[in-house]
Amino acid sequence: MNVTVDPNEDSEWNDILRKHGIIPEKPPDPEPIIQEALVEAEKKAHDNRLEDKDLDELDALEDEEDEEFLEQYRKKRLAELSTLQTSSKYNQVYPLQKPDYAREVTDASNETFVLVNLTSSLAGNVESRVLSELWRQLAPKFGDIKFCEIRADLCIEGYPERNMPTILVYRDGEIRRQVITLRDLRGVKTGIQDIEKMLVDLGAIKESDVRLKRKDEDEDDEEVRRRMIRNRGMMMMMMIGIEDKILRLS
C-alpha cells in the first residue's frame, strides 16, 4: 500500500522522516526573512532621512534633529558644493558651428557628458522652443555638463522637421542616447525635472545631487510652458496679419 506524504506538512511523523533523511528539511518560513528585510529597510530610510536635504532645509531641522547628526550632513553638503563649484566649467549653452562639432562635442565628451540640442528653424515648433528655454536654465545649474545647441538643418543636411527637437547625448566620444522630439518625455509640458531624470538615468548626475530640482520649481516650469504657448499665439497672429497685407497688395 502506497502512502502519500506531504513533505511540507507539520506532523510528528514528518519530523521523524526528516530526522532520518527520508524527506527533505522543510523550507524556512519566509515571513521572518521578510519582516527582517522590512525592518532593515525602515532603519536605512531613517538613517538616510537627510540625504535629499539642502543646507537651508538642514537649518530648519535644528529643533527636530540631533545637532551632531545635522552637522555631519552640513559638512557633507558643503563638501559636495565645493566639488561642484570646482568642476563647473561650462555654465552656458554653447552655440555650435558644423566645422567645430567634432572638437566641441565628440572630443569634449571625453571629459564630461555633452548634450546637443538639434533645434528647428521654424518658429511654430513649440517643442523646440521649450527645449531651448530648458537648455538655458539647465546649463548654469549643471555647469559640469556641456549643453550645446545647433540648428538641425545646419548640422545634418535634409534632417526632417518632424524629428525636431532632437537631443544627442555624448560621452567618451560616442552617442550614448538620442531623444527624437519630446514625445517620450512630456511633449510641450516637458520641464526641468524631466531632463534631470534623464541625466540621472544616464549617470551624468547622481540621484543624491544637491542641485536636483525641488518641488517648488514646478510653478516655474508651468510659467515657461504658458509663455511659450502665448508666444506661439502671437506669432501665428503676426503671420496671419502679414498674409492679409500680401493679399491686399496683390
PDB file of C-alpha atoms in Angstrom:
ATOM      1  CA  MET A   1       0.000   0.000   0.000  1.00  0.00           C
ATOM      2  CA  ASN A   2       1.462   3.354  -1.045  1.00  0.00           C
ATOM      3  CA  VAL A   3       1.137   6.160   1.442  1.00  0.00           C
ATOM      4  CA  THR A   4       1.377   9.713   0.135  1.00  0.00           C
ATOM      5  CA  VAL A   5       3.338  12.029   2.387  1.00  0.00           C
ATOM      6  CA  ASP A   6       3.134  15.797   2.178  1.00  0.00           C
ATOM      7  CA  PRO A   7       6.752  16.829   2.950  1.00  0.00           C
ATOM      8  CA  ASN A   8       5.632  20.343   3.913  1.00  0.00           C
ATOM      9  CA  GLU A   9       3.115  19.179   6.492  1.00  0.00           C
ATOM     10  CA  ASP A  10       3.854  19.831  10.171  1.00  0.00           C
ATOM     11  CA  SER A  11       3.450  16.448  11.837  1.00  0.00           C
ATOM     12  CA  GLU A  12       5.334  14.180  14.243  1.00  0.00           C
ATOM     13  CA  TRP A  13       5.651  11.570  11.507  1.00  0.00           C
ATOM     14  CA  ASN A  14       7.245  14.055   9.095  1.00  0.00           C
ATOM     15  CA  ASP A  15       9.647  15.154  11.836  1.00  0.00           C
ATOM     16  CA  ILE A  16      10.789  11.522  12.158  1.00  0.00           C
ATOM     17  CA  LEU A  17      11.179  11.181   8.387  1.00  0.00           C
ATOM     18  CA  ARG A  18      13.196  14.399   8.209  1.00  0.00           C
ATOM     19  CA  LYS A  19      15.395  13.262  11.084  1.00  0.00           C
ATOM     20  CA  HIS A  20      16.310  10.121   9.142  1.00  0.00           C
ATOM     21  CA  GLY A  21      16.768  11.991   5.857  1.00  0.00           C
ATOM     22  CA  ILE A  22      13.843  10.277   4.158  1.00  0.00           C
ATOM     23  CA  ILE A  23      12.204  13.562   3.225  1.00  0.00           C
ATOM     24  CA  PRO A  24      13.964  16.924   2.829  1.00  0.00           C
ATOM     25  CA  GLU A  25      14.005  19.536   5.531  1.00  0.00           C
ATOM     26  CA  LYS A  26      11.073  21.882   5.438  1.00  0.00           C
ATOM     27  CA  PRO A  27      11.999  25.171   3.757  1.00  0.00           C
ATOM     28  CA  PRO A  28      12.359  28.091   6.148  1.00  0.00           C
ATOM     29  CA  ASP A  29       9.322  30.248   6.808  1.00  0.00           C
ATOM     30  CA  PRO A  30       9.735  33.347   4.600  1.00  0.00           C
ATOM     31  CA  GLU A  31       7.825  35.626   6.971  1.00  0.00           C
ATOM     32  CA  PRO A  32      10.701  36.249   9.437  1.00  0.00           C
ATOM     33  CA  ILE A  33      13.028  36.973   6.491  1.00  0.00           C
ATOM     34  CA  ILE A  34      10.524  39.450   5.031  1.00  0.00           C
ATOM     35  CA  GLN A  35       9.994  41.087   8.401  1.00  0.00           C
ATOM     36  CA  GLU A  36      13.755  41.405   8.893  1.00  0.00           C
ATOM     37  CA  ALA A  37      14.125  42.977   5.436  1.00  0.00           C
ATOM     38  CA  LEU A  38      11.343  45.463   6.193  1.00  0.00           C
ATOM     39  CA  VAL A  39      12.920  46.438   9.497  1.00  0.00           C
ATOM     40  CA  GLU A  40      16.284  46.878   7.784  1.00  0.00           C
ATOM     41  CA  ALA A  41      14.698  48.994   5.029  1.00  0.00           C
ATOM     42  CA  GLU A  42      12.972  51.213   7.612  1.00  0.00           C
ATOM     43  CA  LYS A  43      16.246  51.624   9.514  1.00  0.00           C
ATOM     44  CA  LYS A  44      18.106  52.542   6.328  1.00  0.00           C
ATOM     45  CA  ALA A  45      15.413  55.053   5.362  1.00  0.00           C
ATOM     46  CA  HIS A  46      15.614  56.604   8.831  1.00  0.00           C
ATOM     47  CA  ASP A  47      19.410  56.769   8.775  1.00  0.00           C
ATOM     48  CA  ASN A  48      19.329  58.405   5.331  1.00  0.00           C
ATOM     49  CA  ARG A  49      16.412  60.744   6.006  1.00  0.00           C
ATOM     50  CA  LEU A  50      18.547  63.822   5.428  1.00  0.00           C
ATOM     51  CA  GLU A  51      20.147  62.699   2.151  1.00  0.00           C
ATOM     52  CA  ASP A  52      17.965  64.925  -0.053  1.00  0.00           C
ATOM     53  CA  LYS A  53      18.064  67.999   2.210  1.00  0.00           C
ATOM     54  CA  ASP A  54      19.949  71.126   1.231  1.00  0.00           C
ATOM     55  CA  LEU A  55      21.636  73.488   3.686  1.00  0.00           C
ATOM     56  CA  ASP A  56      18.535  75.637   4.249  1.00  0.00           C
ATOM     57  CA  GLU A  57      16.396  72.564   4.912  1.00  0.00           C
ATOM     58  CA  LEU A  58      19.004  71.213   7.340  1.00  0.00           C
ATOM     59  CA  ASP A  59      18.996  74.514   9.246  1.00  0.00           C
ATOM     60  CA  ALA A  60      15.198  74.313   9.519  1.00  0.00           C
ATOM     61  CA  LEU A  61      15.525  70.949  11.285  1.00  0.00           C
ATOM     62  CA  GLU A  62      17.658  72.222  14.174  1.00  0.00           C
ATOM     63  CA  ASP A  63      14.843  71.748  16.698  1.00  0.00           C
ATOM     64  CA  GLU A  64      13.972  68.267  15.430  1.00  0.00           C
ATOM     65  CA  GLU A  65      17.308  66.544  14.834  1.00  0.00           C
ATOM     66  CA  ASP A  66      20.428  65.882  16.862  1.00  0.00           C
ATOM     67  CA  GLU A  67      22.878  68.748  16.324  1.00  0.00           C
ATOM     68  CA  GLU A  68      25.863  66.441  15.807  1.00  0.00           C
ATOM     69  CA  PHE A  69      23.913  64.426  13.235  1.00  0.00           C
ATOM     70  CA  LEU A  70      22.912  67.628  11.412  1.00  0.00           C
ATOM     71  CA  GLU A  71      26.466  68.928  11.451  1.00  0.00           C
ATOM     72  CA  GLN A  72      27.673  65.780   9.660  1.00  0.00           C
ATOM     73  CA  TYR A  73      25.254  66.479   6.824  1.00  0.00           C
ATOM     74  CA  ARG A  74      26.126  70.179   6.729  1.00  0.00           C
ATOM     75  CA  LYS A  75      29.791  69.286   6.219  1.00  0.00           C
ATOM     76  CA  LYS A  76      28.805  66.746   3.575  1.00  0.00           C
ATOM     77  CA  ARG A  77      26.708  69.313   1.684  1.00  0.00           C
ATOM     78  CA  LEU A  78      29.462  71.938   1.845  1.00  0.00           C
ATOM     79  CA  ALA A  79      31.976  69.414   0.519  1.00  0.00           C
ATOM     80  CA  GLU A  80      29.607  68.486  -2.325  1.00  0.00           C
ATOM     81  CA  LEU A  81      29.059  72.151  -3.199  1.00  0.00           C
ATOM     82  CA  SER A  82      32.803  72.773  -3.185  1.00  0.00           C
ATOM     83  CA  THR A  83      33.362  69.850  -5.547  1.00  0.00           C
ATOM     84  CA  LEU A  84      30.605  71.045  -7.861  1.00  0.00           C
ATOM     85  CA  GLN A  85      31.988  74.577  -7.910  1.00  0.00           C
ATOM     86  CA  THR A  86      35.398  73.258  -8.893  1.00  0.00           C
ATOM     87  CA  SER A  87      34.035  71.047 -11.673  1.00  0.00           C
ATOM     88  CA  SER A  88      31.601  73.660 -13.060  1.00  0.00           C
ATOM     89  CA  LYS A  89      33.448  74.981 -16.091  1.00  0.00           C
ATOM     90  CA  TYR A  90      30.795  75.321 -18.806  1.00  0.00           C
ATOM     91  CA  ASN A  91      27.795  77.128 -17.233  1.00  0.00           C
ATOM     92  CA  GLN A  92      26.222  78.253 -20.525  1.00  0.00           C
ATOM     93  CA  VAL A  93      24.684  76.959 -23.729  1.00  0.00           C
ATOM     94  CA  TYR A  94      27.342  76.643 -26.436  1.00  0.00           C
ATOM     95  CA  PRO A  95      26.132  77.544 -29.961  1.00  0.00           C
ATOM     96  CA  LEU A  96      27.755  75.154 -32.417  1.00  0.00           C
ATOM     97  CA  GLN A  97      29.071  75.535 -35.939  1.00  0.00           C
ATOM     98  CA  LYS A  98      29.345  72.404 -38.054  1.00  0.00           C
ATOM     99  CA  PRO A  99      33.153  72.675 -38.612  1.00  0.00           C
ATOM    100  CA  ASP A 100      33.679  72.785 -34.824  1.00  0.00           C
ATOM    101  CA  TYR A 101      31.325  69.916 -33.998  1.00  0.00           C
ATOM    102  CA  ALA A 102      33.998  67.230 -33.568  1.00  0.00           C
ATOM    103  CA  ARG A 103      36.094  69.372 -31.236  1.00  0.00           C
ATOM    104  CA  GLU A 104      33.265  70.944 -29.229  1.00  0.00           C
ATOM    105  CA  VAL A 105      31.172  67.786 -28.890  1.00  0.00           C
ATOM    106  CA  THR A 106      32.877  64.482 -29.686  1.00  0.00           C
ATOM    107  CA  ASP A 107      36.268  65.392 -28.224  1.00  0.00           C
ATOM    108  CA  ALA A 108      34.776  67.301 -25.284  1.00  0.00           C
ATOM    109  CA  SER A 109      32.720  64.238 -24.329  1.00  0.00           C
ATOM    110  CA  ASN A 110      35.945  62.522 -23.261  1.00  0.00           C
ATOM    111  CA  GLU A 111      35.915  64.870 -20.269  1.00  0.00           C
ATOM    112  CA  THR A 112      32.222  65.155 -19.476  1.00  0.00           C
ATOM    113  CA  PHE A 113      28.713  64.460 -20.734  1.00  0.00           C
ATOM    114  CA  VAL A 114      27.816  66.639 -23.718  1.00  0.00           C
ATOM    115  CA  LEU A 115      24.161  67.217 -24.614  1.00  0.00           C
ATOM    116  CA  VAL A 116      23.365  68.602 -28.056  1.00  0.00           C
ATOM    117  CA  ASN A 117      20.004  70.162 -28.873  1.00  0.00           C
ATOM    118  CA  LEU A 118      19.236  69.959 -32.603  1.00  0.00           C
ATOM    119  CA  THR A 119      16.752  72.789 -32.971  1.00  0.00           C
ATOM    120  CA  SER A 120      14.135  73.670 -35.532  1.00  0.00           C
ATOM    121  CA  SER A 121      14.360  76.772 -37.685  1.00  0.00           C
ATOM    122  CA  LEU A 122      10.564  77.125 -37.663  1.00  0.00           C
ATOM    123  CA  ALA A 123       9.013  79.458 -35.087  1.00  0.00           C
ATOM    124  CA  GLY A 124       5.922  77.259 -34.930  1.00  0.00           C
ATOM    125  CA  ASN A 125       7.835  74.306 -33.456  1.00  0.00           C
ATOM    126  CA  VAL A 126       6.858  74.834 -29.815  1.00  0.00           C
ATOM    127  CA  GLU A 127       8.709  71.754 -28.520  1.00  0.00           C
ATOM    128  CA  SER A 128      11.946  73.092 -29.961  1.00  0.00           C
ATOM    129  CA  ARG A 129      11.475  76.436 -28.252  1.00  0.00           C
ATOM    130  CA  VAL A 130      10.572  74.735 -24.963  1.00  0.00           C
ATOM    131  CA  LEU A 131      13.758  72.677 -25.060  1.00  0.00           C
ATOM    132  CA  SER A 132      15.903  75.701 -25.912  1.00  0.00           C
ATOM    133  CA  GLU A 133      14.485  77.505 -22.868  1.00  0.00           C
ATOM    134  CA  LEU A 134      15.155  74.471 -20.669  1.00  0.00           C
ATOM    135  CA  TRP A 135      18.734  74.327 -22.005  1.00  0.00           C
ATOM    136  CA  ARG A 136      19.243  77.954 -20.898  1.00  0.00           C
ATOM    137  CA  GLN A 137      18.019  77.098 -17.392  1.00  0.00           C
ATOM    138  CA  LEU A 138      19.922  73.834 -17.048  1.00  0.00           C
ATOM    139  CA  ALA A 139      23.324  74.958 -18.377  1.00  0.00           C
ATOM    140  CA  PRO A 140      24.236  77.263 -15.447  1.00  0.00           C
ATOM    141  CA  LYS A 141      22.663  74.858 -12.957  1.00  0.00           C
ATOM    142  CA  PHE A 142      24.735  71.868 -14.096  1.00  0.00           C
ATOM    143  CA  GLY A 143      27.957  73.601 -15.060  1.00  0.00           C
ATOM    144  CA  ASP A 144      29.915  70.339 -15.142  1.00  0.00           C
ATOM    145  CA  ILE A 145      27.808  69.168 -18.107  1.00  0.00           C
ATOM    146  CA  LYS A 146      28.252  70.788 -21.509  1.00  0.00           C
ATOM    147  CA  PHE A 147      24.986  71.906 -23.109  1.00  0.00           C
ATOM    148  CA  CYS A 148      25.225  72.684 -26.830  1.00  0.00           C
ATOM    149  CA  GLU A 149      22.778  73.816 -29.486  1.00  0.00           C
ATOM    150  CA  ILE A 150      22.764  73.906 -33.275  1.00  0.00           C
ATOM    151  CA  ARG A 151      20.097  74.212 -35.931  1.00  0.00           C
ATOM    152  CA  ALA A 152      19.434  70.723 -37.235  1.00  0.00           C
ATOM    153  CA  ASP A 153      19.402  71.767 -40.894  1.00  0.00           C
ATOM    154  CA  LEU A 154      22.864  73.340 -40.471  1.00  0.00           C
ATOM    155  CA  CYS A 155      24.201  70.209 -38.827  1.00  0.00           C
ATOM    156  CA  ILE A 156      22.620  67.379 -40.836  1.00  0.00           C
ATOM    157  CA  GLU A 157      21.544  68.104 -44.397  1.00  0.00           C
ATOM    158  CA  GLY A 158      17.942  67.103 -45.004  1.00  0.00           C
ATOM    159  CA  TYR A 159      17.210  66.311 -41.350  1.00  0.00           C
ATOM    160  CA  PRO A 160      13.382  66.073 -41.186  1.00  0.00           C
ATOM    161  CA  GLU A 161      11.441  68.722 -39.333  1.00  0.00           C
ATOM    162  CA  ARG A 162       9.252  66.032 -37.734  1.00  0.00           C
ATOM    163  CA  ASN A 163      12.291  64.879 -35.719  1.00  0.00           C
ATOM    164  CA  MET A 164      12.935  68.240 -34.101  1.00  0.00           C
ATOM    165  CA  PRO A 165      13.966  68.912 -31.483  1.00  0.00           C
ATOM    166  CA  THR A 166      16.433  66.044 -31.115  1.00  0.00           C
ATOM    167  CA  ILE A 167      18.676  65.526 -28.084  1.00  0.00           C
ATOM    168  CA  LEU A 168      22.008  63.789 -28.682  1.00  0.00           C
ATOM    169  CA  VAL A 169      23.897  62.671 -25.574  1.00  0.00           C
ATOM    170  CA  TYR A 170      27.646  62.106 -25.967  1.00  0.00           C
ATOM    171  CA  ARG A 171      30.129  60.516 -23.570  1.00  0.00           C
ATOM    172  CA  ASP A 172      33.630  59.193 -24.238  1.00  0.00           C
ATOM    173  CA  GLY A 173      33.395  60.074 -27.920  1.00  0.00           C
ATOM    174  CA  GLU A 174      30.190  58.151 -28.554  1.00  0.00           C
ATOM    175  CA  ILE A 175      26.459  58.845 -28.710  1.00  0.00           C
ATOM    176  CA  ARG A 176      25.005  57.280 -25.598  1.00  0.00           C
ATOM    177  CA  ARG A 177      21.391  58.251 -26.203  1.00  0.00           C
ATOM    178  CA  GLN A 178      19.222  60.124 -28.646  1.00  0.00           C
ATOM    179  CA  VAL A 179      15.784  61.527 -27.926  1.00  0.00           C
ATOM    180  CA  ILE A 180      13.771  62.402 -31.040  1.00  0.00           C
ATOM    181  CA  THR A 181      11.233  65.130 -30.212  1.00  0.00           C
ATOM    182  CA  LEU A 182       9.898  65.489 -26.665  1.00  0.00           C
ATOM    183  CA  ARG A 183       7.169  62.923 -27.239  1.00  0.00           C
ATOM    184  CA  ASP A 184       8.765  60.325 -24.942  1.00  0.00           C
ATOM    185  CA  LEU A 185       9.200  62.939 -22.219  1.00  0.00           C
ATOM    186  CA  ARG A 186       6.083  65.086 -21.788  1.00  0.00           C
ATOM    187  CA  GLY A 187       5.833  66.923 -25.079  1.00  0.00           C
ATOM    188  CA  VAL A 188       5.336  70.678 -24.653  1.00  0.00           C
ATOM    189  CA  LYS A 189       4.834  70.028 -20.934  1.00  0.00           C
ATOM    190  CA  THR A 190       8.421  68.782 -20.572  1.00  0.00           C
ATOM    191  CA  GLY A 191      10.097  70.528 -17.651  1.00  0.00           C
ATOM    192  CA  ILE A 192      13.405  70.716 -15.851  1.00  0.00           C
ATOM    193  CA  GLN A 193      12.548  67.707 -13.730  1.00  0.00           C
ATOM    194  CA  ASP A 194      12.093  65.529 -16.825  1.00  0.00           C
ATOM    195  CA  ILE A 195      15.537  66.416 -18.163  1.00  0.00           C
ATOM    196  CA  GLU A 196      17.052  65.939 -14.723  1.00  0.00           C
ATOM    197  CA  LYS A 197      15.581  62.452 -14.527  1.00  0.00           C
ATOM    198  CA  MET A 198      17.166  61.671 -17.879  1.00  0.00           C
ATOM    199  CA  LEU A 199      20.518  62.928 -16.573  1.00  0.00           C
ATOM    200  CA  VAL A 200      20.208  60.672 -13.533  1.00  0.00           C
ATOM    201  CA  ASP A 201      19.286  57.681 -15.713  1.00  0.00           C
ATOM    202  CA  LEU A 202      22.328  58.373 -17.886  1.00  0.00           C
ATOM    203  CA  GLY A 203      24.629  58.595 -14.881  1.00  0.00           C
ATOM    204  CA  ALA A 204      25.518  62.198 -15.723  1.00  0.00           C
ATOM    205  CA  ILE A 205      24.442  63.244 -12.218  1.00  0.00           C
ATOM    206  CA  LYS A 206      23.796  61.266  -9.062  1.00  0.00           C
ATOM    207  CA  GLU A 207      20.321  60.800  -7.652  1.00  0.00           C
ATOM    208  CA  SER A 208      21.538  62.463  -4.454  1.00  0.00           C
ATOM    209  CA  ASP A 209      22.891  65.518  -6.306  1.00  0.00           C
ATOM    210  CA  VAL A 210      22.135  68.607  -4.237  1.00  0.00           C
ATOM    211  CA  ARG A 211      21.264  70.581  -7.386  1.00  0.00           C
ATOM    212  CA  LEU A 212      18.351  68.397  -8.381  1.00  0.00           C
ATOM    213  CA  LYS A 213      15.124  70.203  -8.998  1.00  0.00           C
ATOM    214  CA  ARG A 214      12.998  70.960  -5.968  1.00  0.00           C
ATOM    215  CA  LYS A 215       9.222  70.643  -5.955  1.00  0.00           C
ATOM    216  CA  ASP A 216       8.667  74.380  -5.605  1.00  0.00           C
ATOM    217  CA  GLU A 217      10.195  74.853  -9.062  1.00  0.00           C
ATOM    218  CA  ASP A 218       7.210  73.176 -10.726  1.00  0.00           C
ATOM    219  CA  GLU A 219       5.450  76.552 -10.952  1.00  0.00           C
ATOM    220  CA  ASP A 220       8.428  77.995 -12.819  1.00  0.00           C
ATOM    221  CA  ASP A 221       8.201  75.184 -15.385  1.00  0.00           C
ATOM    222  CA  GLU A 222       4.497  75.823 -15.833  1.00  0.00           C
ATOM    223  CA  GLU A 223       5.142  79.517 -16.381  1.00  0.00           C
ATOM    224  CA  VAL A 224       7.722  78.699 -19.073  1.00  0.00           C
ATOM    225  CA  ARG A 225       5.195  76.498 -20.883  1.00  0.00           C
ATOM    226  CA  ARG A 226       2.478  79.172 -20.663  1.00  0.00           C
ATOM    227  CA  ARG A 227       4.879  81.780 -22.044  1.00  0.00           C
ATOM    228  CA  MET A 228       5.793  79.516 -24.947  1.00  0.00           C
ATOM    229  CA  ILE A 229       2.121  78.966 -25.796  1.00  0.00           C
ATOM    230  CA  ARG A 230       1.396  82.713 -25.584  1.00  0.00           C
ATOM    231  CA  ASN A 231       4.351  83.477 -27.834  1.00  0.00           C
ATOM    232  CA  ARG A 232       3.189  80.888 -30.327  1.00  0.00           C
ATOM    233  CA  GLY A 233      -0.262  82.513 -30.426  1.00  0.00           C
ATOM    234  CA  MET A 234       1.258  85.954 -31.004  1.00  0.00           C
ATOM    235  CA  MET A 235       3.488  84.553 -33.762  1.00  0.00           C
ATOM    236  CA  MET A 236       0.500  82.994 -35.528  1.00  0.00           C
ATOM    237  CA  MET A 237      -1.417  86.291 -35.338  1.00  0.00           C
ATOM    238  CA  MET A 238       1.557  88.126 -36.820  1.00  0.00           C
ATOM    239  CA  MET A 239       1.779  85.608 -39.662  1.00  0.00           C
ATOM    240  CA  ILE A 240      -1.929  85.988 -40.400  1.00  0.00           C
ATOM    241  CA  GLY A 241      -1.539  89.779 -40.453  1.00  0.00           C
ATOM    242  CA  ILE A 242       1.385  89.566 -42.892  1.00  0.00           C
ATOM    243  CA  GLU A 243      -0.608  87.248 -45.175  1.00  0.00           C
ATOM    244  CA  ASP A 244      -3.556  89.689 -45.168  1.00  0.00           C
ATOM    245  CA  LYS A 245      -1.263  92.553 -46.197  1.00  0.00           C
ATOM    246  CA  ILE A 246       0.237  90.477 -49.012  1.00  0.00           C
ATOM    247  CA  LEU A 247      -3.256  89.607 -50.296  1.00  0.00           C
ATOM    248  CA  ARG A 248      -4.327  93.275 -50.257  1.00  0.00           C
ATOM    249  CA  LEU A 249      -1.199  94.316 -52.113  1.00  0.00           C
ATOM    250  CA  SER A 250      -1.782  91.676 -54.767  1.00  0.00           C
TER     251      SER A 250
END
